[in-house]
């Protein structure tokens, strides 16, 4: 497909997971590829402000608090009160390693990184304002600019006690209390983290349930454990105004409630980073949240311009973005349908609350609405020897399967290492027909004691329900 009419066959805007996936896949296909990054370091929001630093902080918090909660250490007189700076110290080291590693990907594949703000001049020309102002042309263009926290105009984010999901990572001191407005994935994750630090947490949900896209039983379990840990959850609430004062923040809700806390985290939505791209010059119009509409091949309304990752909205996962980038590149380089070349449907969720959540496939609610005759096999972690050994007994695994064919239709996990455990079920779901059943879990020997053994227990539990 290489075309000497243009400077590059493919130009990718953004070096986050979606941009990297597209650039590497296109380079492996023998295309001339370049990427544009407006920041001085590659990796995008995932590496610098989102996934990596937040998960590094979560690990630091859980490790320290588990250690300090050890009866042995308490008996030895070990007491500590780590600062936020100490807890996030490892994150910067990890970010540096990630940037260095990912830079080698571009170097090895001869993909230049052009630093600056990209904007469309016309259909195939991109202006780059930055370290080296220039214009470049490309046959295909992939928009992978990611997203940022949505900032409503009536919220004063300049106030020192009002944070979003990016700025909260730089908080200097642990607040005594915090209110989190928005109970989506980000809100729930931070609620768990701050509560594990002993901070009083108000979690304000604008909907009737937490994370409504999850399995109902998992939702109930999450709500129970968060409340059991001390998180105060308020459902069906809507913002009236946020008032920043010298000693804290007052959240006024339309229900008449007023909540005062030392700090407030705004976690209600994301905004696509499409402003400044000059999309009007190519006839593309993002929605009110700055997101672009694409088809199943990740093509925008202009066939040669693709968009992947957070800029296209749900599911807004780093893992999904990378796969979407690869799928887009394979589509324009191999001329194949996305459906036939990459598994982009059954992308597992990974939610790092305490305990964490992961799921893949259909929920019970969806199967019931579709009138699919399914059955459920479940395993409680408290009955697993491995969970008893580690002391992390909260959680469960459930397998949804067709009661006639025994095909695995969905797997839902809540508990320690859920995001790792889920991949076993994902692998079986993606096997050819006849090999994607719960029979695999029944007939396979699992190491003992392990958390993966939950699959055998759940499958046998499900078998017992058949007649």
Tab-separated table of C-alpha atoms in Angstrom:
chain	number	residue	atom	x	y	z
A	1	UNK	CA	0.000	0.000	0.000
A	2	UNK	CA	3.074	2.262	0.252
A	3	UNK	CA	2.436	5.479	-1.694
A	4	UNK	CA	5.326	7.855	-2.481
A	5	UNK	CA	2.827	10.657	-3.091
A	6	UNK	CA	2.784	11.241	0.664
A	7	UNK	CA	5.521	11.718	3.271
A	8	UNK	CA	4.148	8.732	5.175
A	9	UNK	CA	1.724	5.934	4.489
A	10	UNK	CA	0.315	6.294	8.008
A	11	UNK	CA	0.400	9.140	10.503
A	12	UNK	CA	-0.777	8.355	14.036
A	13	UNK	CA	-1.729	11.211	16.345
A	14	UNK	CA	-1.057	10.179	19.933
A	15	UNK	CA	1.293	7.659	21.569
A	16	UNK	CA	-1.000	6.150	24.171
A	17	UNK	CA	-2.095	2.490	23.926
A	18	UNK	CA	-4.326	3.107	20.883
A	19	UNK	CA	-1.682	5.047	18.986
A	20	UNK	CA	1.041	2.576	19.840
A	21	UNK	CA	-1.063	-0.381	18.754
A	22	UNK	CA	-1.863	1.256	15.411
A	23	UNK	CA	1.710	2.407	14.769
A	24	UNK	CA	3.341	-0.919	15.585
A	25	UNK	CA	0.821	-2.952	13.573
A	26	UNK	CA	1.216	-0.679	10.544
A	27	UNK	CA	5.019	-0.741	10.807
A	28	UNK	CA	5.028	-4.554	10.950
A	29	UNK	CA	2.970	-4.507	7.741
A	30	UNK	CA	5.818	-2.700	6.008
A	31	UNK	CA	4.198	0.732	5.872
A	32	UNK	CA	6.022	4.023	6.386
A	33	UNK	CA	4.729	5.242	9.739
A	34	UNK	CA	5.219	8.305	11.927
A	35	UNK	CA	3.545	9.344	15.174
A	36	UNK	CA	2.832	12.785	16.591
A	37	UNK	CA	2.978	13.424	20.341
A	38	UNK	CA	2.264	16.825	21.853
A	39	UNK	CA	4.028	16.028	25.127
A	40	UNK	CA	7.767	15.625	25.541
A	41	UNK	CA	7.400	11.995	26.655
A	42	UNK	CA	5.530	9.226	24.887
A	43	UNK	CA	2.887	7.025	26.501
A	44	UNK	CA	-0.118	9.324	26.675
A	45	UNK	CA	-2.463	9.733	29.594
A	46	UNK	CA	-2.361	5.996	30.317
A	47	UNK	CA	1.315	6.147	31.238
A	48	UNK	CA	1.568	9.597	32.792
A	49	UNK	CA	-1.781	10.520	34.422
A	50	UNK	CA	-4.096	7.534	34.410
A	51	UNK	CA	-3.618	3.788	34.437
A	52	UNK	CA	0.038	3.426	35.429
A	53	UNK	CA	0.316	6.053	38.207
A	54	UNK	CA	-3.102	5.260	39.702
A	55	UNK	CA	-2.499	1.509	39.749
A	56	UNK	CA	1.002	2.035	41.161
A	57	UNK	CA	-0.526	4.158	43.925
A	58	UNK	CA	-3.167	1.508	44.572
A	59	UNK	CA	-0.505	-1.173	44.915
A	60	UNK	CA	1.535	0.981	47.290
A	61	UNK	CA	-1.506	1.673	49.448
A	62	UNK	CA	-2.626	-1.958	49.619
A	63	UNK	CA	0.908	-3.250	50.258
A	64	UNK	CA	1.615	-0.765	53.033
A	65	UNK	CA	-1.751	-1.109	54.740
A	66	UNK	CA	-1.650	-4.919	54.549
A	67	UNK	CA	1.810	-4.892	56.078
A	68	UNK	CA	0.838	-2.450	58.824
A	69	UNK	CA	-2.234	-4.549	59.526
A	70	UNK	CA	-0.146	-7.677	60.115
A	71	UNK	CA	-0.513	-8.981	63.689
A	72	UNK	CA	3.180	-9.926	63.654
A	73	UNK	CA	4.302	-6.394	62.812
A	74	UNK	CA	1.915	-4.902	65.338
A	75	UNK	CA	3.297	-7.242	67.996
A	76	UNK	CA	6.790	-6.022	67.090
A	77	UNK	CA	5.690	-2.453	67.682
A	78	UNK	CA	5.880	-1.390	64.040
A	79	UNK	CA	3.735	1.676	63.371
A	80	UNK	CA	3.867	4.081	60.455
A	81	UNK	CA	1.841	6.795	58.784
A	82	UNK	CA	3.168	7.091	55.222
A	83	UNK	CA	2.710	10.381	53.377
A	84	UNK	CA	1.131	10.686	49.954
A	85	UNK	CA	4.545	11.555	48.531
A	86	UNK	CA	6.006	8.343	49.931
A	87	UNK	CA	3.084	6.263	48.649
A	88	UNK	CA	3.393	7.541	45.086
A	89	UNK	CA	7.210	7.532	44.959
A	90	UNK	CA	7.340	4.213	43.093
A	91	UNK	CA	5.007	5.513	40.380
A	92	UNK	CA	7.602	7.874	38.903
A	93	UNK	CA	10.135	5.068	38.624
A	94	UNK	CA	7.597	2.852	36.873
A	95	UNK	CA	6.577	5.668	34.502
A	96	UNK	CA	10.227	6.190	33.568
A	97	UNK	CA	10.672	2.491	32.834
A	98	UNK	CA	7.504	2.420	30.733
A	99	UNK	CA	8.553	5.449	28.669
A	100	UNK	CA	12.043	4.035	28.087
A	101	UNK	CA	10.686	0.624	27.073
A	102	UNK	CA	8.052	2.036	24.721
A	103	UNK	CA	10.526	4.371	23.073
A	104	UNK	CA	12.497	1.304	21.992
A	105	UNK	CA	9.404	0.036	20.144
A	106	UNK	CA	9.396	3.111	17.919
A	107	UNK	CA	13.176	3.081	17.498
A	108	UNK	CA	13.348	-0.602	16.525
A	109	UNK	CA	10.555	-0.223	13.975
A	110	UNK	CA	11.939	3.000	12.462
A	111	UNK	CA	8.887	5.023	13.466
A	112	UNK	CA	9.833	8.668	14.092
A	113	UNK	CA	8.135	10.509	16.958
A	114	UNK	CA	7.268	14.071	15.887
A	115	UNK	CA	6.819	16.264	18.960
A	116	UNK	CA	4.162	18.967	18.812
A	117	UNK	CA	0.454	19.737	18.547
A	118	UNK	CA	-1.091	18.170	15.455
A	119	UNK	CA	-3.878	19.840	13.489
A	120	UNK	CA	-5.477	19.063	10.135
A	121	UNK	CA	-4.764	21.426	7.251
A	122	UNK	CA	-6.662	19.320	4.736
A	123	UNK	CA	-7.613	15.684	4.182
A	124	UNK	CA	-4.048	14.412	4.025
A	125	UNK	CA	-1.946	17.217	5.510
A	126	UNK	CA	-1.137	17.658	9.192
A	127	UNK	CA	0.532	20.724	10.671
A	128	UNK	CA	2.753	20.061	13.701
A	129	UNK	CA	3.346	23.023	15.995
A	130	UNK	CA	6.090	22.280	18.472
A	131	UNK	CA	9.797	21.572	18.651
A	132	UNK	CA	10.070	21.582	14.873
A	133	UNK	CA	7.179	23.339	13.166
A	134	UNK	CA	6.390	21.447	9.989
A	135	UNK	CA	3.721	20.052	7.741
A	136	UNK	CA	3.573	16.373	6.845
A	137	UNK	CA	1.303	14.406	4.565
A	138	UNK	CA	-0.047	10.893	4.985
A	139	UNK	CA	-2.330	8.527	3.099
A	140	UNK	CA	-4.030	7.176	6.242
A	141	UNK	CA	-4.399	9.009	9.552
A	142	UNK	CA	-5.248	7.516	12.936
A	143	UNK	CA	-6.575	9.793	15.677
A	144	UNK	CA	-5.599	8.378	19.071
A	145	UNK	CA	-5.498	11.531	21.170
A	146	UNK	CA	-7.165	10.064	24.262
A	147	UNK	CA	-9.245	11.964	26.787
A	148	UNK	CA	-9.034	14.083	29.911
A	149	UNK	CA	-11.351	14.662	32.893
A	150	UNK	CA	-14.459	16.597	31.937
A	151	UNK	CA	-14.513	20.075	33.489
A	152	UNK	CA	-17.974	21.653	33.783
A	153	UNK	CA	-17.721	25.429	33.556
A	154	UNK	CA	-19.274	26.075	36.979
A	155	UNK	CA	-16.713	24.033	38.964
A	156	UNK	CA	-13.622	25.919	40.178
A	157	UNK	CA	-10.778	23.491	39.514
A	158	UNK	CA	-8.289	26.222	40.496
A	159	UNK	CA	-9.384	25.832	44.111
A	160	UNK	CA	-6.633	23.992	46.049
A	161	UNK	CA	-9.101	21.477	47.509
A	162	UNK	CA	-10.968	20.589	44.306
A	163	UNK	CA	-9.355	17.865	42.179
A	164	UNK	CA	-9.989	15.796	39.073
A	165	UNK	CA	-8.669	12.295	38.392
A	166	UNK	CA	-5.411	13.720	36.980
A	167	UNK	CA	-4.611	16.283	39.656
A	168	UNK	CA	-5.621	14.034	42.577
A	169	UNK	CA	-2.441	12.037	41.947
A	170	UNK	CA	-0.415	15.072	43.015
A	171	UNK	CA	-2.264	15.716	46.274
A	172	UNK	CA	0.282	16.724	48.924
A	173	UNK	CA	-1.388	15.691	52.158
A	174	UNK	CA	-3.883	13.028	53.106
A	175	UNK	CA	-7.234	14.685	53.768
A	176	UNK	CA	-9.252	13.600	56.774
A	177	UNK	CA	-12.308	13.314	54.508
A	178	UNK	CA	-13.055	13.433	50.784
A	179	UNK	CA	-16.206	13.596	48.669
A	180	UNK	CA	-16.096	11.880	45.279
A	181	UNK	CA	-18.685	13.098	42.780
A	182	UNK	CA	-19.226	10.380	40.194
A	183	UNK	CA	-19.387	6.662	40.940
A	184	UNK	CA	-18.130	5.276	37.664
A	185	UNK	CA	-14.994	3.166	37.379
A	186	UNK	CA	-12.636	5.995	38.351
A	187	UNK	CA	-14.808	7.150	41.244
A	188	UNK	CA	-15.160	3.645	42.686
A	189	UNK	CA	-11.448	2.923	42.342
A	190	UNK	CA	-10.435	6.085	44.177
A	191	UNK	CA	-13.115	5.544	46.824
A	192	UNK	CA	-11.531	2.169	47.609
A	193	UNK	CA	-8.002	3.590	47.642
A	194	UNK	CA	-8.780	6.497	49.949
A	195	UNK	CA	-10.860	4.381	52.289
A	196	UNK	CA	-7.980	1.903	52.573
A	197	UNK	CA	-5.899	4.843	53.828
A	198	UNK	CA	-8.427	5.450	56.588
A	199	UNK	CA	-9.875	8.559	54.908
A	200	UNK	CA	-13.603	9.177	55.322
A	201	UNK	CA	-15.229	8.875	51.885
A	202	UNK	CA	-18.544	10.128	50.522
A	203	UNK	CA	-19.265	8.547	47.125
A	204	UNK	CA	-21.968	10.381	45.175
A	205	UNK	CA	-23.635	8.367	42.415
A	206	UNK	CA	-25.835	10.056	39.818
A	207	UNK	CA	-27.441	6.697	38.972
A	208	UNK	CA	-29.474	4.095	40.855
A	209	UNK	CA	-26.660	1.533	41.095
A	210	UNK	CA	-22.903	1.386	40.992
A	211	UNK	CA	-21.383	0.414	37.626
A	212	UNK	CA	-24.647	-0.661	36.020
A	213	UNK	CA	-22.902	-2.350	33.079
A	214	UNK	CA	-21.664	-5.095	35.412
A	215	UNK	CA	-23.430	-8.258	36.535
A	216	UNK	CA	-26.066	-7.457	39.173
A	217	UNK	CA	-24.592	-9.846	41.738
A	218	UNK	CA	-21.155	-8.261	41.306
A	219	UNK	CA	-22.701	-4.778	41.706
A	220	UNK	CA	-24.380	-5.839	44.950
A	221	UNK	CA	-21.147	-7.377	46.236
A	222	UNK	CA	-19.164	-4.228	45.443
A	223	UNK	CA	-21.695	-1.979	47.183
A	224	UNK	CA	-21.769	-4.258	50.226
A	225	UNK	CA	-17.987	-4.387	50.605
A	226	UNK	CA	-17.537	-0.654	50.076
A	227	UNK	CA	-20.126	0.106	52.729
A	228	UNK	CA	-18.605	-2.533	54.997
A	229	UNK	CA	-15.263	-0.724	54.662
A	230	UNK	CA	-16.926	2.545	55.651
A	231	UNK	CA	-17.630	4.257	52.330
A	232	UNK	CA	-20.863	6.284	52.442
A	233	UNK	CA	-22.656	5.801	49.091
A	234	UNK	CA	-25.477	8.095	48.012
A	235	UNK	CA	-27.400	7.054	44.887
A	236	UNK	CA	-29.603	9.092	42.519
A	237	UNK	CA	-28.048	12.417	43.478
A	238	UNK	CA	-27.420	15.384	41.176
A	239	UNK	CA	-25.066	18.310	41.594
A	240	UNK	CA	-26.493	21.739	42.368
A	241	UNK	CA	-23.225	23.572	43.045
A	242	UNK	CA	-19.770	23.125	44.523
A	243	UNK	CA	-18.589	25.701	47.022
A	244	UNK	CA	-14.893	25.868	47.807
A	245	UNK	CA	-14.080	27.366	51.214
A	246	UNK	CA	-10.849	27.901	53.136
A	247	UNK	CA	-11.104	24.732	55.207
A	248	UNK	CA	-12.752	22.416	52.704
A	249	UNK	CA	-15.381	21.973	50.011
A	250	UNK	CA	-19.162	22.012	50.363
A	251	UNK	CA	-21.120	19.949	47.843
A	252	UNK	CA	-24.709	21.132	47.383
A	253	UNK	CA	-27.034	18.514	45.878
A	254	UNK	CA	-30.370	19.168	44.185
A	255	UNK	CA	-32.018	16.911	46.764
A	256	UNK	CA	-31.185	19.585	49.343
A	257	UNK	CA	-28.313	17.691	50.944
A	258	UNK	CA	-25.068	19.476	51.763
A	259	UNK	CA	-21.827	17.580	52.293
A	260	UNK	CA	-18.650	19.179	53.601
A	261	UNK	CA	-15.273	17.466	53.348
A	262	UNK	CA	-11.607	18.404	53.314
A	263	UNK	CA	-11.352	17.756	49.577
A	264	UNK	CA	-13.510	16.949	46.565
A	265	UNK	CA	-12.664	14.693	43.638
A	266	UNK	CA	-14.624	15.330	40.453
A	267	UNK	CA	-14.932	11.962	38.687
A	268	UNK	CA	-17.977	12.514	36.513
A	269	UNK	CA	-17.058	11.886	32.895
A	270	UNK	CA	-14.253	12.337	30.379
A	271	UNK	CA	-13.653	14.763	27.527
A	272	UNK	CA	-12.058	13.708	24.239
A	273	UNK	CA	-8.881	15.639	23.359
A	274	UNK	CA	-10.150	16.670	19.924
A	275	UNK	CA	-10.068	20.425	20.453
A	276	UNK	CA	-7.227	21.993	18.510
A	277	UNK	CA	-7.102	19.178	15.937
A	278	UNK	CA	-8.678	21.302	13.202
A	279	UNK	CA	-11.310	18.660	12.510
A	280	UNK	CA	-13.493	21.269	10.834
A	281	UNK	CA	-10.944	21.311	8.002
A	282	UNK	CA	-11.760	17.694	7.149
A	283	UNK	CA	-15.493	17.784	7.803
A	284	UNK	CA	-15.481	15.902	11.109
A	285	UNK	CA	-17.534	17.077	14.074
A	286	UNK	CA	-17.022	15.581	17.544
A	287	UNK	CA	-19.936	15.346	19.989
A	288	UNK	CA	-20.375	17.601	23.017
A	289	UNK	CA	-17.827	15.537	24.968
A	290	UNK	CA	-15.239	15.801	22.189
A	291	UNK	CA	-15.665	12.188	21.065
A	292	UNK	CA	-15.713	10.917	17.485
A	293	UNK	CA	-18.154	8.450	15.969
A	294	UNK	CA	-16.640	5.481	14.120
A	295	UNK	CA	-17.917	2.363	12.370
A	296	UNK	CA	-16.952	-1.212	13.179
A	297	UNK	CA	-13.690	-0.769	11.274
A	298	UNK	CA	-12.866	2.342	13.387
A	299	UNK	CA	-13.292	4.583	10.368
A	300	UNK	CA	-14.724	8.050	10.877
A	301	UNK	CA	-17.021	9.720	8.337
A	302	UNK	CA	-13.859	10.162	6.241
A	303	UNK	CA	-12.770	6.659	5.181
A	304	UNK	CA	-9.029	7.375	5.340
A	305	UNK	CA	-9.224	8.823	8.872
A	306	UNK	CA	-9.559	6.362	11.748
A	307	UNK	CA	-10.094	6.971	15.466
A	308	UNK	CA	-9.355	4.615	18.363
A	309	UNK	CA	-9.140	4.612	22.154
A	310	UNK	CA	-10.765	6.941	24.649
A	311	UNK	CA	-11.540	9.501	21.937
A	312	UNK	CA	-14.317	7.210	20.662
A	313	UNK	CA	-15.771	6.590	24.135
A	314	UNK	CA	-16.828	3.304	25.751
A	315	UNK	CA	-15.200	1.085	26.905
A	316	UNK	CA	-12.327	3.569	27.505
A	317	UNK	CA	-9.852	0.886	28.580
A	318	UNK	CA	-6.132	0.875	27.828
A	319	UNK	CA	-6.385	-2.771	26.774
A	320	UNK	CA	-9.285	-2.024	24.426
A	321	UNK	CA	-7.493	0.989	22.936
A	322	UNK	CA	-4.442	-1.076	22.027
A	323	UNK	CA	-6.564	-3.736	20.341
A	324	UNK	CA	-8.591	-1.087	18.511
A	325	UNK	CA	-5.392	0.503	17.214
A	326	UNK	CA	-4.153	-2.831	15.897
A	327	UNK	CA	-7.566	-3.590	14.365
A	328	UNK	CA	-7.654	-0.249	12.534
A	329	UNK	CA	-4.132	-0.750	11.171
A	330	UNK	CA	-4.913	-4.256	10.008
A	331	UNK	CA	-8.019	-3.000	8.276
A	332	UNK	CA	-6.271	-0.380	6.152
A	333	UNK	CA	-3.120	-2.440	5.569
A	334	UNK	CA	-4.613	-5.891	4.983
A	335	UNK	CA	-8.041	-4.817	3.694
A	336	UNK	CA	-9.744	-7.265	6.051
A	337	UNK	CA	-12.793	-6.819	8.218
A	338	UNK	CA	-12.062	-6.162	11.890
A	339	UNK	CA	-14.499	-8.891	12.892
A	340	UNK	CA	-12.346	-11.502	11.208
A	341	UNK	CA	-8.932	-10.453	12.391
A	342	UNK	CA	-9.060	-9.398	16.036
A	343	UNK	CA	-11.291	-10.213	18.971
A	344	UNK	CA	-12.642	-6.777	19.826
A	345	UNK	CA	-16.016	-7.878	21.142
A	346	UNK	CA	-15.239	-9.804	24.298
A	347	UNK	CA	-12.800	-7.373	25.879
A	348	UNK	CA	-12.563	-8.035	29.638
A	349	UNK	CA	-13.274	-5.283	32.117
A	350	UNK	CA	-10.655	-4.597	34.770
A	351	UNK	CA	-11.824	-2.478	37.703
A	352	UNK	CA	-9.278	-1.997	40.475
A	353	UNK	CA	-11.484	-1.486	43.478
A	354	UNK	CA	-10.872	-3.391	46.719
A	355	UNK	CA	-11.515	-6.214	45.993
A	356	UNK	CA	-11.059	-5.854	42.260
A	357	UNK	CA	-13.571	-6.793	39.565
A	358	UNK	CA	-13.201	-8.321	36.127
A	359	UNK	CA	-15.711	-9.762	33.702
A	360	UNK	CA	-16.039	-10.903	30.119
A	361	UNK	CA	-19.053	-11.817	28.009
A	362	UNK	CA	-22.744	-11.553	28.809
A	363	UNK	CA	-24.366	-10.692	32.133
A	364	UNK	CA	-27.380	-12.498	33.585
A	365	UNK	CA	-29.478	-9.410	32.853
A	366	UNK	CA	-28.532	-9.466	29.170
A	367	UNK	CA	-29.105	-13.202	28.777
A	368	UNK	CA	-32.515	-12.942	30.437
A	369	UNK	CA	-33.550	-10.081	28.125
A	370	UNK	CA	-32.381	-12.138	25.118
A	371	UNK	CA	-34.337	-15.198	26.361
A	372	UNK	CA	-31.211	-17.376	26.355
A	373	UNK	CA	-31.630	-20.551	28.481
A	374	UNK	CA	-28.549	-20.210	30.698
A	375	UNK	CA	-27.393	-21.652	33.975
A	376	UNK	CA	-24.983	-20.383	36.630
A	377	UNK	CA	-22.032	-22.029	38.310
A	378	UNK	CA	-20.411	-20.154	41.172
A	379	UNK	CA	-17.513	-20.500	43.545
A	380	UNK	CA	-17.037	-18.528	46.756
A	381	UNK	CA	-13.436	-17.549	47.435
A	382	UNK	CA	-13.887	-18.168	51.165
A	383	UNK	CA	-14.004	-21.904	50.423
A	384	UNK	CA	-10.732	-21.945	48.423
A	385	UNK	CA	-7.606	-23.074	50.233
A	386	UNK	CA	-5.446	-20.465	48.470
A	387	UNK	CA	-7.733	-17.642	49.580
A	388	UNK	CA	-7.717	-18.976	53.126
A	389	UNK	CA	-3.900	-19.080	53.108
A	390	UNK	CA	-3.541	-15.501	51.868
A	391	UNK	CA	-6.403	-14.219	54.000
A	392	UNK	CA	-8.128	-12.667	50.970
A	393	UNK	CA	-11.365	-14.613	51.175
A	394	UNK	CA	-13.789	-11.922	49.994
A	395	UNK	CA	-15.033	-12.600	46.496
A	396	UNK	CA	-16.491	-15.083	44.074
A	397	UNK	CA	-16.335	-16.406	40.523
A	398	UNK	CA	-19.418	-17.151	38.473
A	399	UNK	CA	-19.677	-18.830	35.096
A	400	UNK	CA	-22.739	-18.326	32.888
A	401	UNK	CA	-23.295	-21.116	30.365
A	402	UNK	CA	-25.975	-22.334	27.954
A	403	UNK	CA	-27.861	-25.109	29.685
A	404	UNK	CA	-28.245	-27.168	26.480
A	405	UNK	CA	-24.844	-26.784	24.779
A	406	UNK	CA	-22.907	-25.883	27.978
A	407	UNK	CA	-21.177	-23.100	25.986
A	408	UNK	CA	-19.568	-20.505	28.268
A	409	UNK	CA	-21.448	-17.230	27.758
A	410	UNK	CA	-19.892	-15.026	30.419
A	411	UNK	CA	-17.489	-15.058	33.339
A	412	UNK	CA	-17.689	-12.631	36.246
A	413	UNK	CA	-15.171	-12.362	39.043
A	414	UNK	CA	-15.028	-10.258	42.192
A	415	UNK	CA	-12.059	-10.589	44.523
A	416	UNK	CA	-8.293	-10.676	44.748
A	417	UNK	CA	-6.515	-11.093	41.381
A	418	UNK	CA	-9.817	-10.990	39.486
A	419	UNK	CA	-8.230	-9.216	36.518
A	420	UNK	CA	-5.727	-12.073	36.170
A	421	UNK	CA	-8.156	-14.924	36.838
A	422	UNK	CA	-10.595	-13.745	34.155
A	423	UNK	CA	-8.263	-14.616	31.274
A	424	UNK	CA	-8.715	-18.354	31.796
A	425	UNK	CA	-12.428	-18.007	31.131
A	426	UNK	CA	-11.779	-15.626	28.251
A	427	UNK	CA	-9.518	-18.172	26.566
A	428	UNK	CA	-12.129	-20.924	26.762
A	429	UNK	CA	-14.916	-18.641	25.514
A	430	UNK	CA	-12.877	-17.939	22.381
A	431	UNK	CA	-12.338	-21.606	21.495
A	432	UNK	CA	-14.161	-23.135	18.490
A	433	UNK	CA	-17.695	-24.386	18.944
A	434	UNK	CA	-17.746	-27.583	20.952
A	435	UNK	CA	-14.544	-26.691	22.776
A	436	UNK	CA	-15.870	-23.565	24.495
A	437	UNK	CA	-17.895	-25.322	27.191
A	438	UNK	CA	-17.659	-25.722	30.946
A	439	UNK	CA	-16.507	-29.308	30.290
A	440	UNK	CA	-12.968	-27.942	30.054
A	441	UNK	CA	-13.075	-26.747	33.652
A	442	UNK	CA	-14.583	-30.005	34.882
A	443	UNK	CA	-12.095	-32.242	33.087
A	444	UNK	CA	-8.895	-30.217	33.622
A	445	UNK	CA	-6.542	-30.537	36.579
A	446	UNK	CA	-5.768	-27.204	38.238
A	447	UNK	CA	-2.805	-26.591	40.510
A	448	UNK	CA	-3.703	-26.787	44.199
A	449	UNK	CA	-3.951	-24.557	46.091
A	450	UNK	CA	-4.601	-21.763	43.553
A	451	UNK	CA	-7.234	-19.140	42.884
A	452	UNK	CA	-7.703	-20.610	39.388
A	453	UNK	CA	-9.196	-23.674	41.033
A	454	UNK	CA	-12.341	-21.555	41.396
A	455	UNK	CA	-13.159	-22.450	37.782
A	456	UNK	CA	-13.392	-26.173	38.569
A	457	UNK	CA	-15.511	-25.521	41.656
A	458	UNK	CA	-17.817	-23.157	39.754
A	459	UNK	CA	-18.177	-25.538	36.791
A	460	UNK	CA	-19.101	-28.479	39.019
A	461	UNK	CA	-21.554	-26.233	40.852
A	462	UNK	CA	-23.148	-25.393	37.530
A	463	UNK	CA	-23.274	-29.034	36.431
A	464	UNK	CA	-25.239	-29.858	39.559
A	465	UNK	CA	-27.969	-27.493	38.404
A	466	UNK	CA	-28.593	-29.376	35.165
A	467	UNK	CA	-31.266	-32.029	34.866
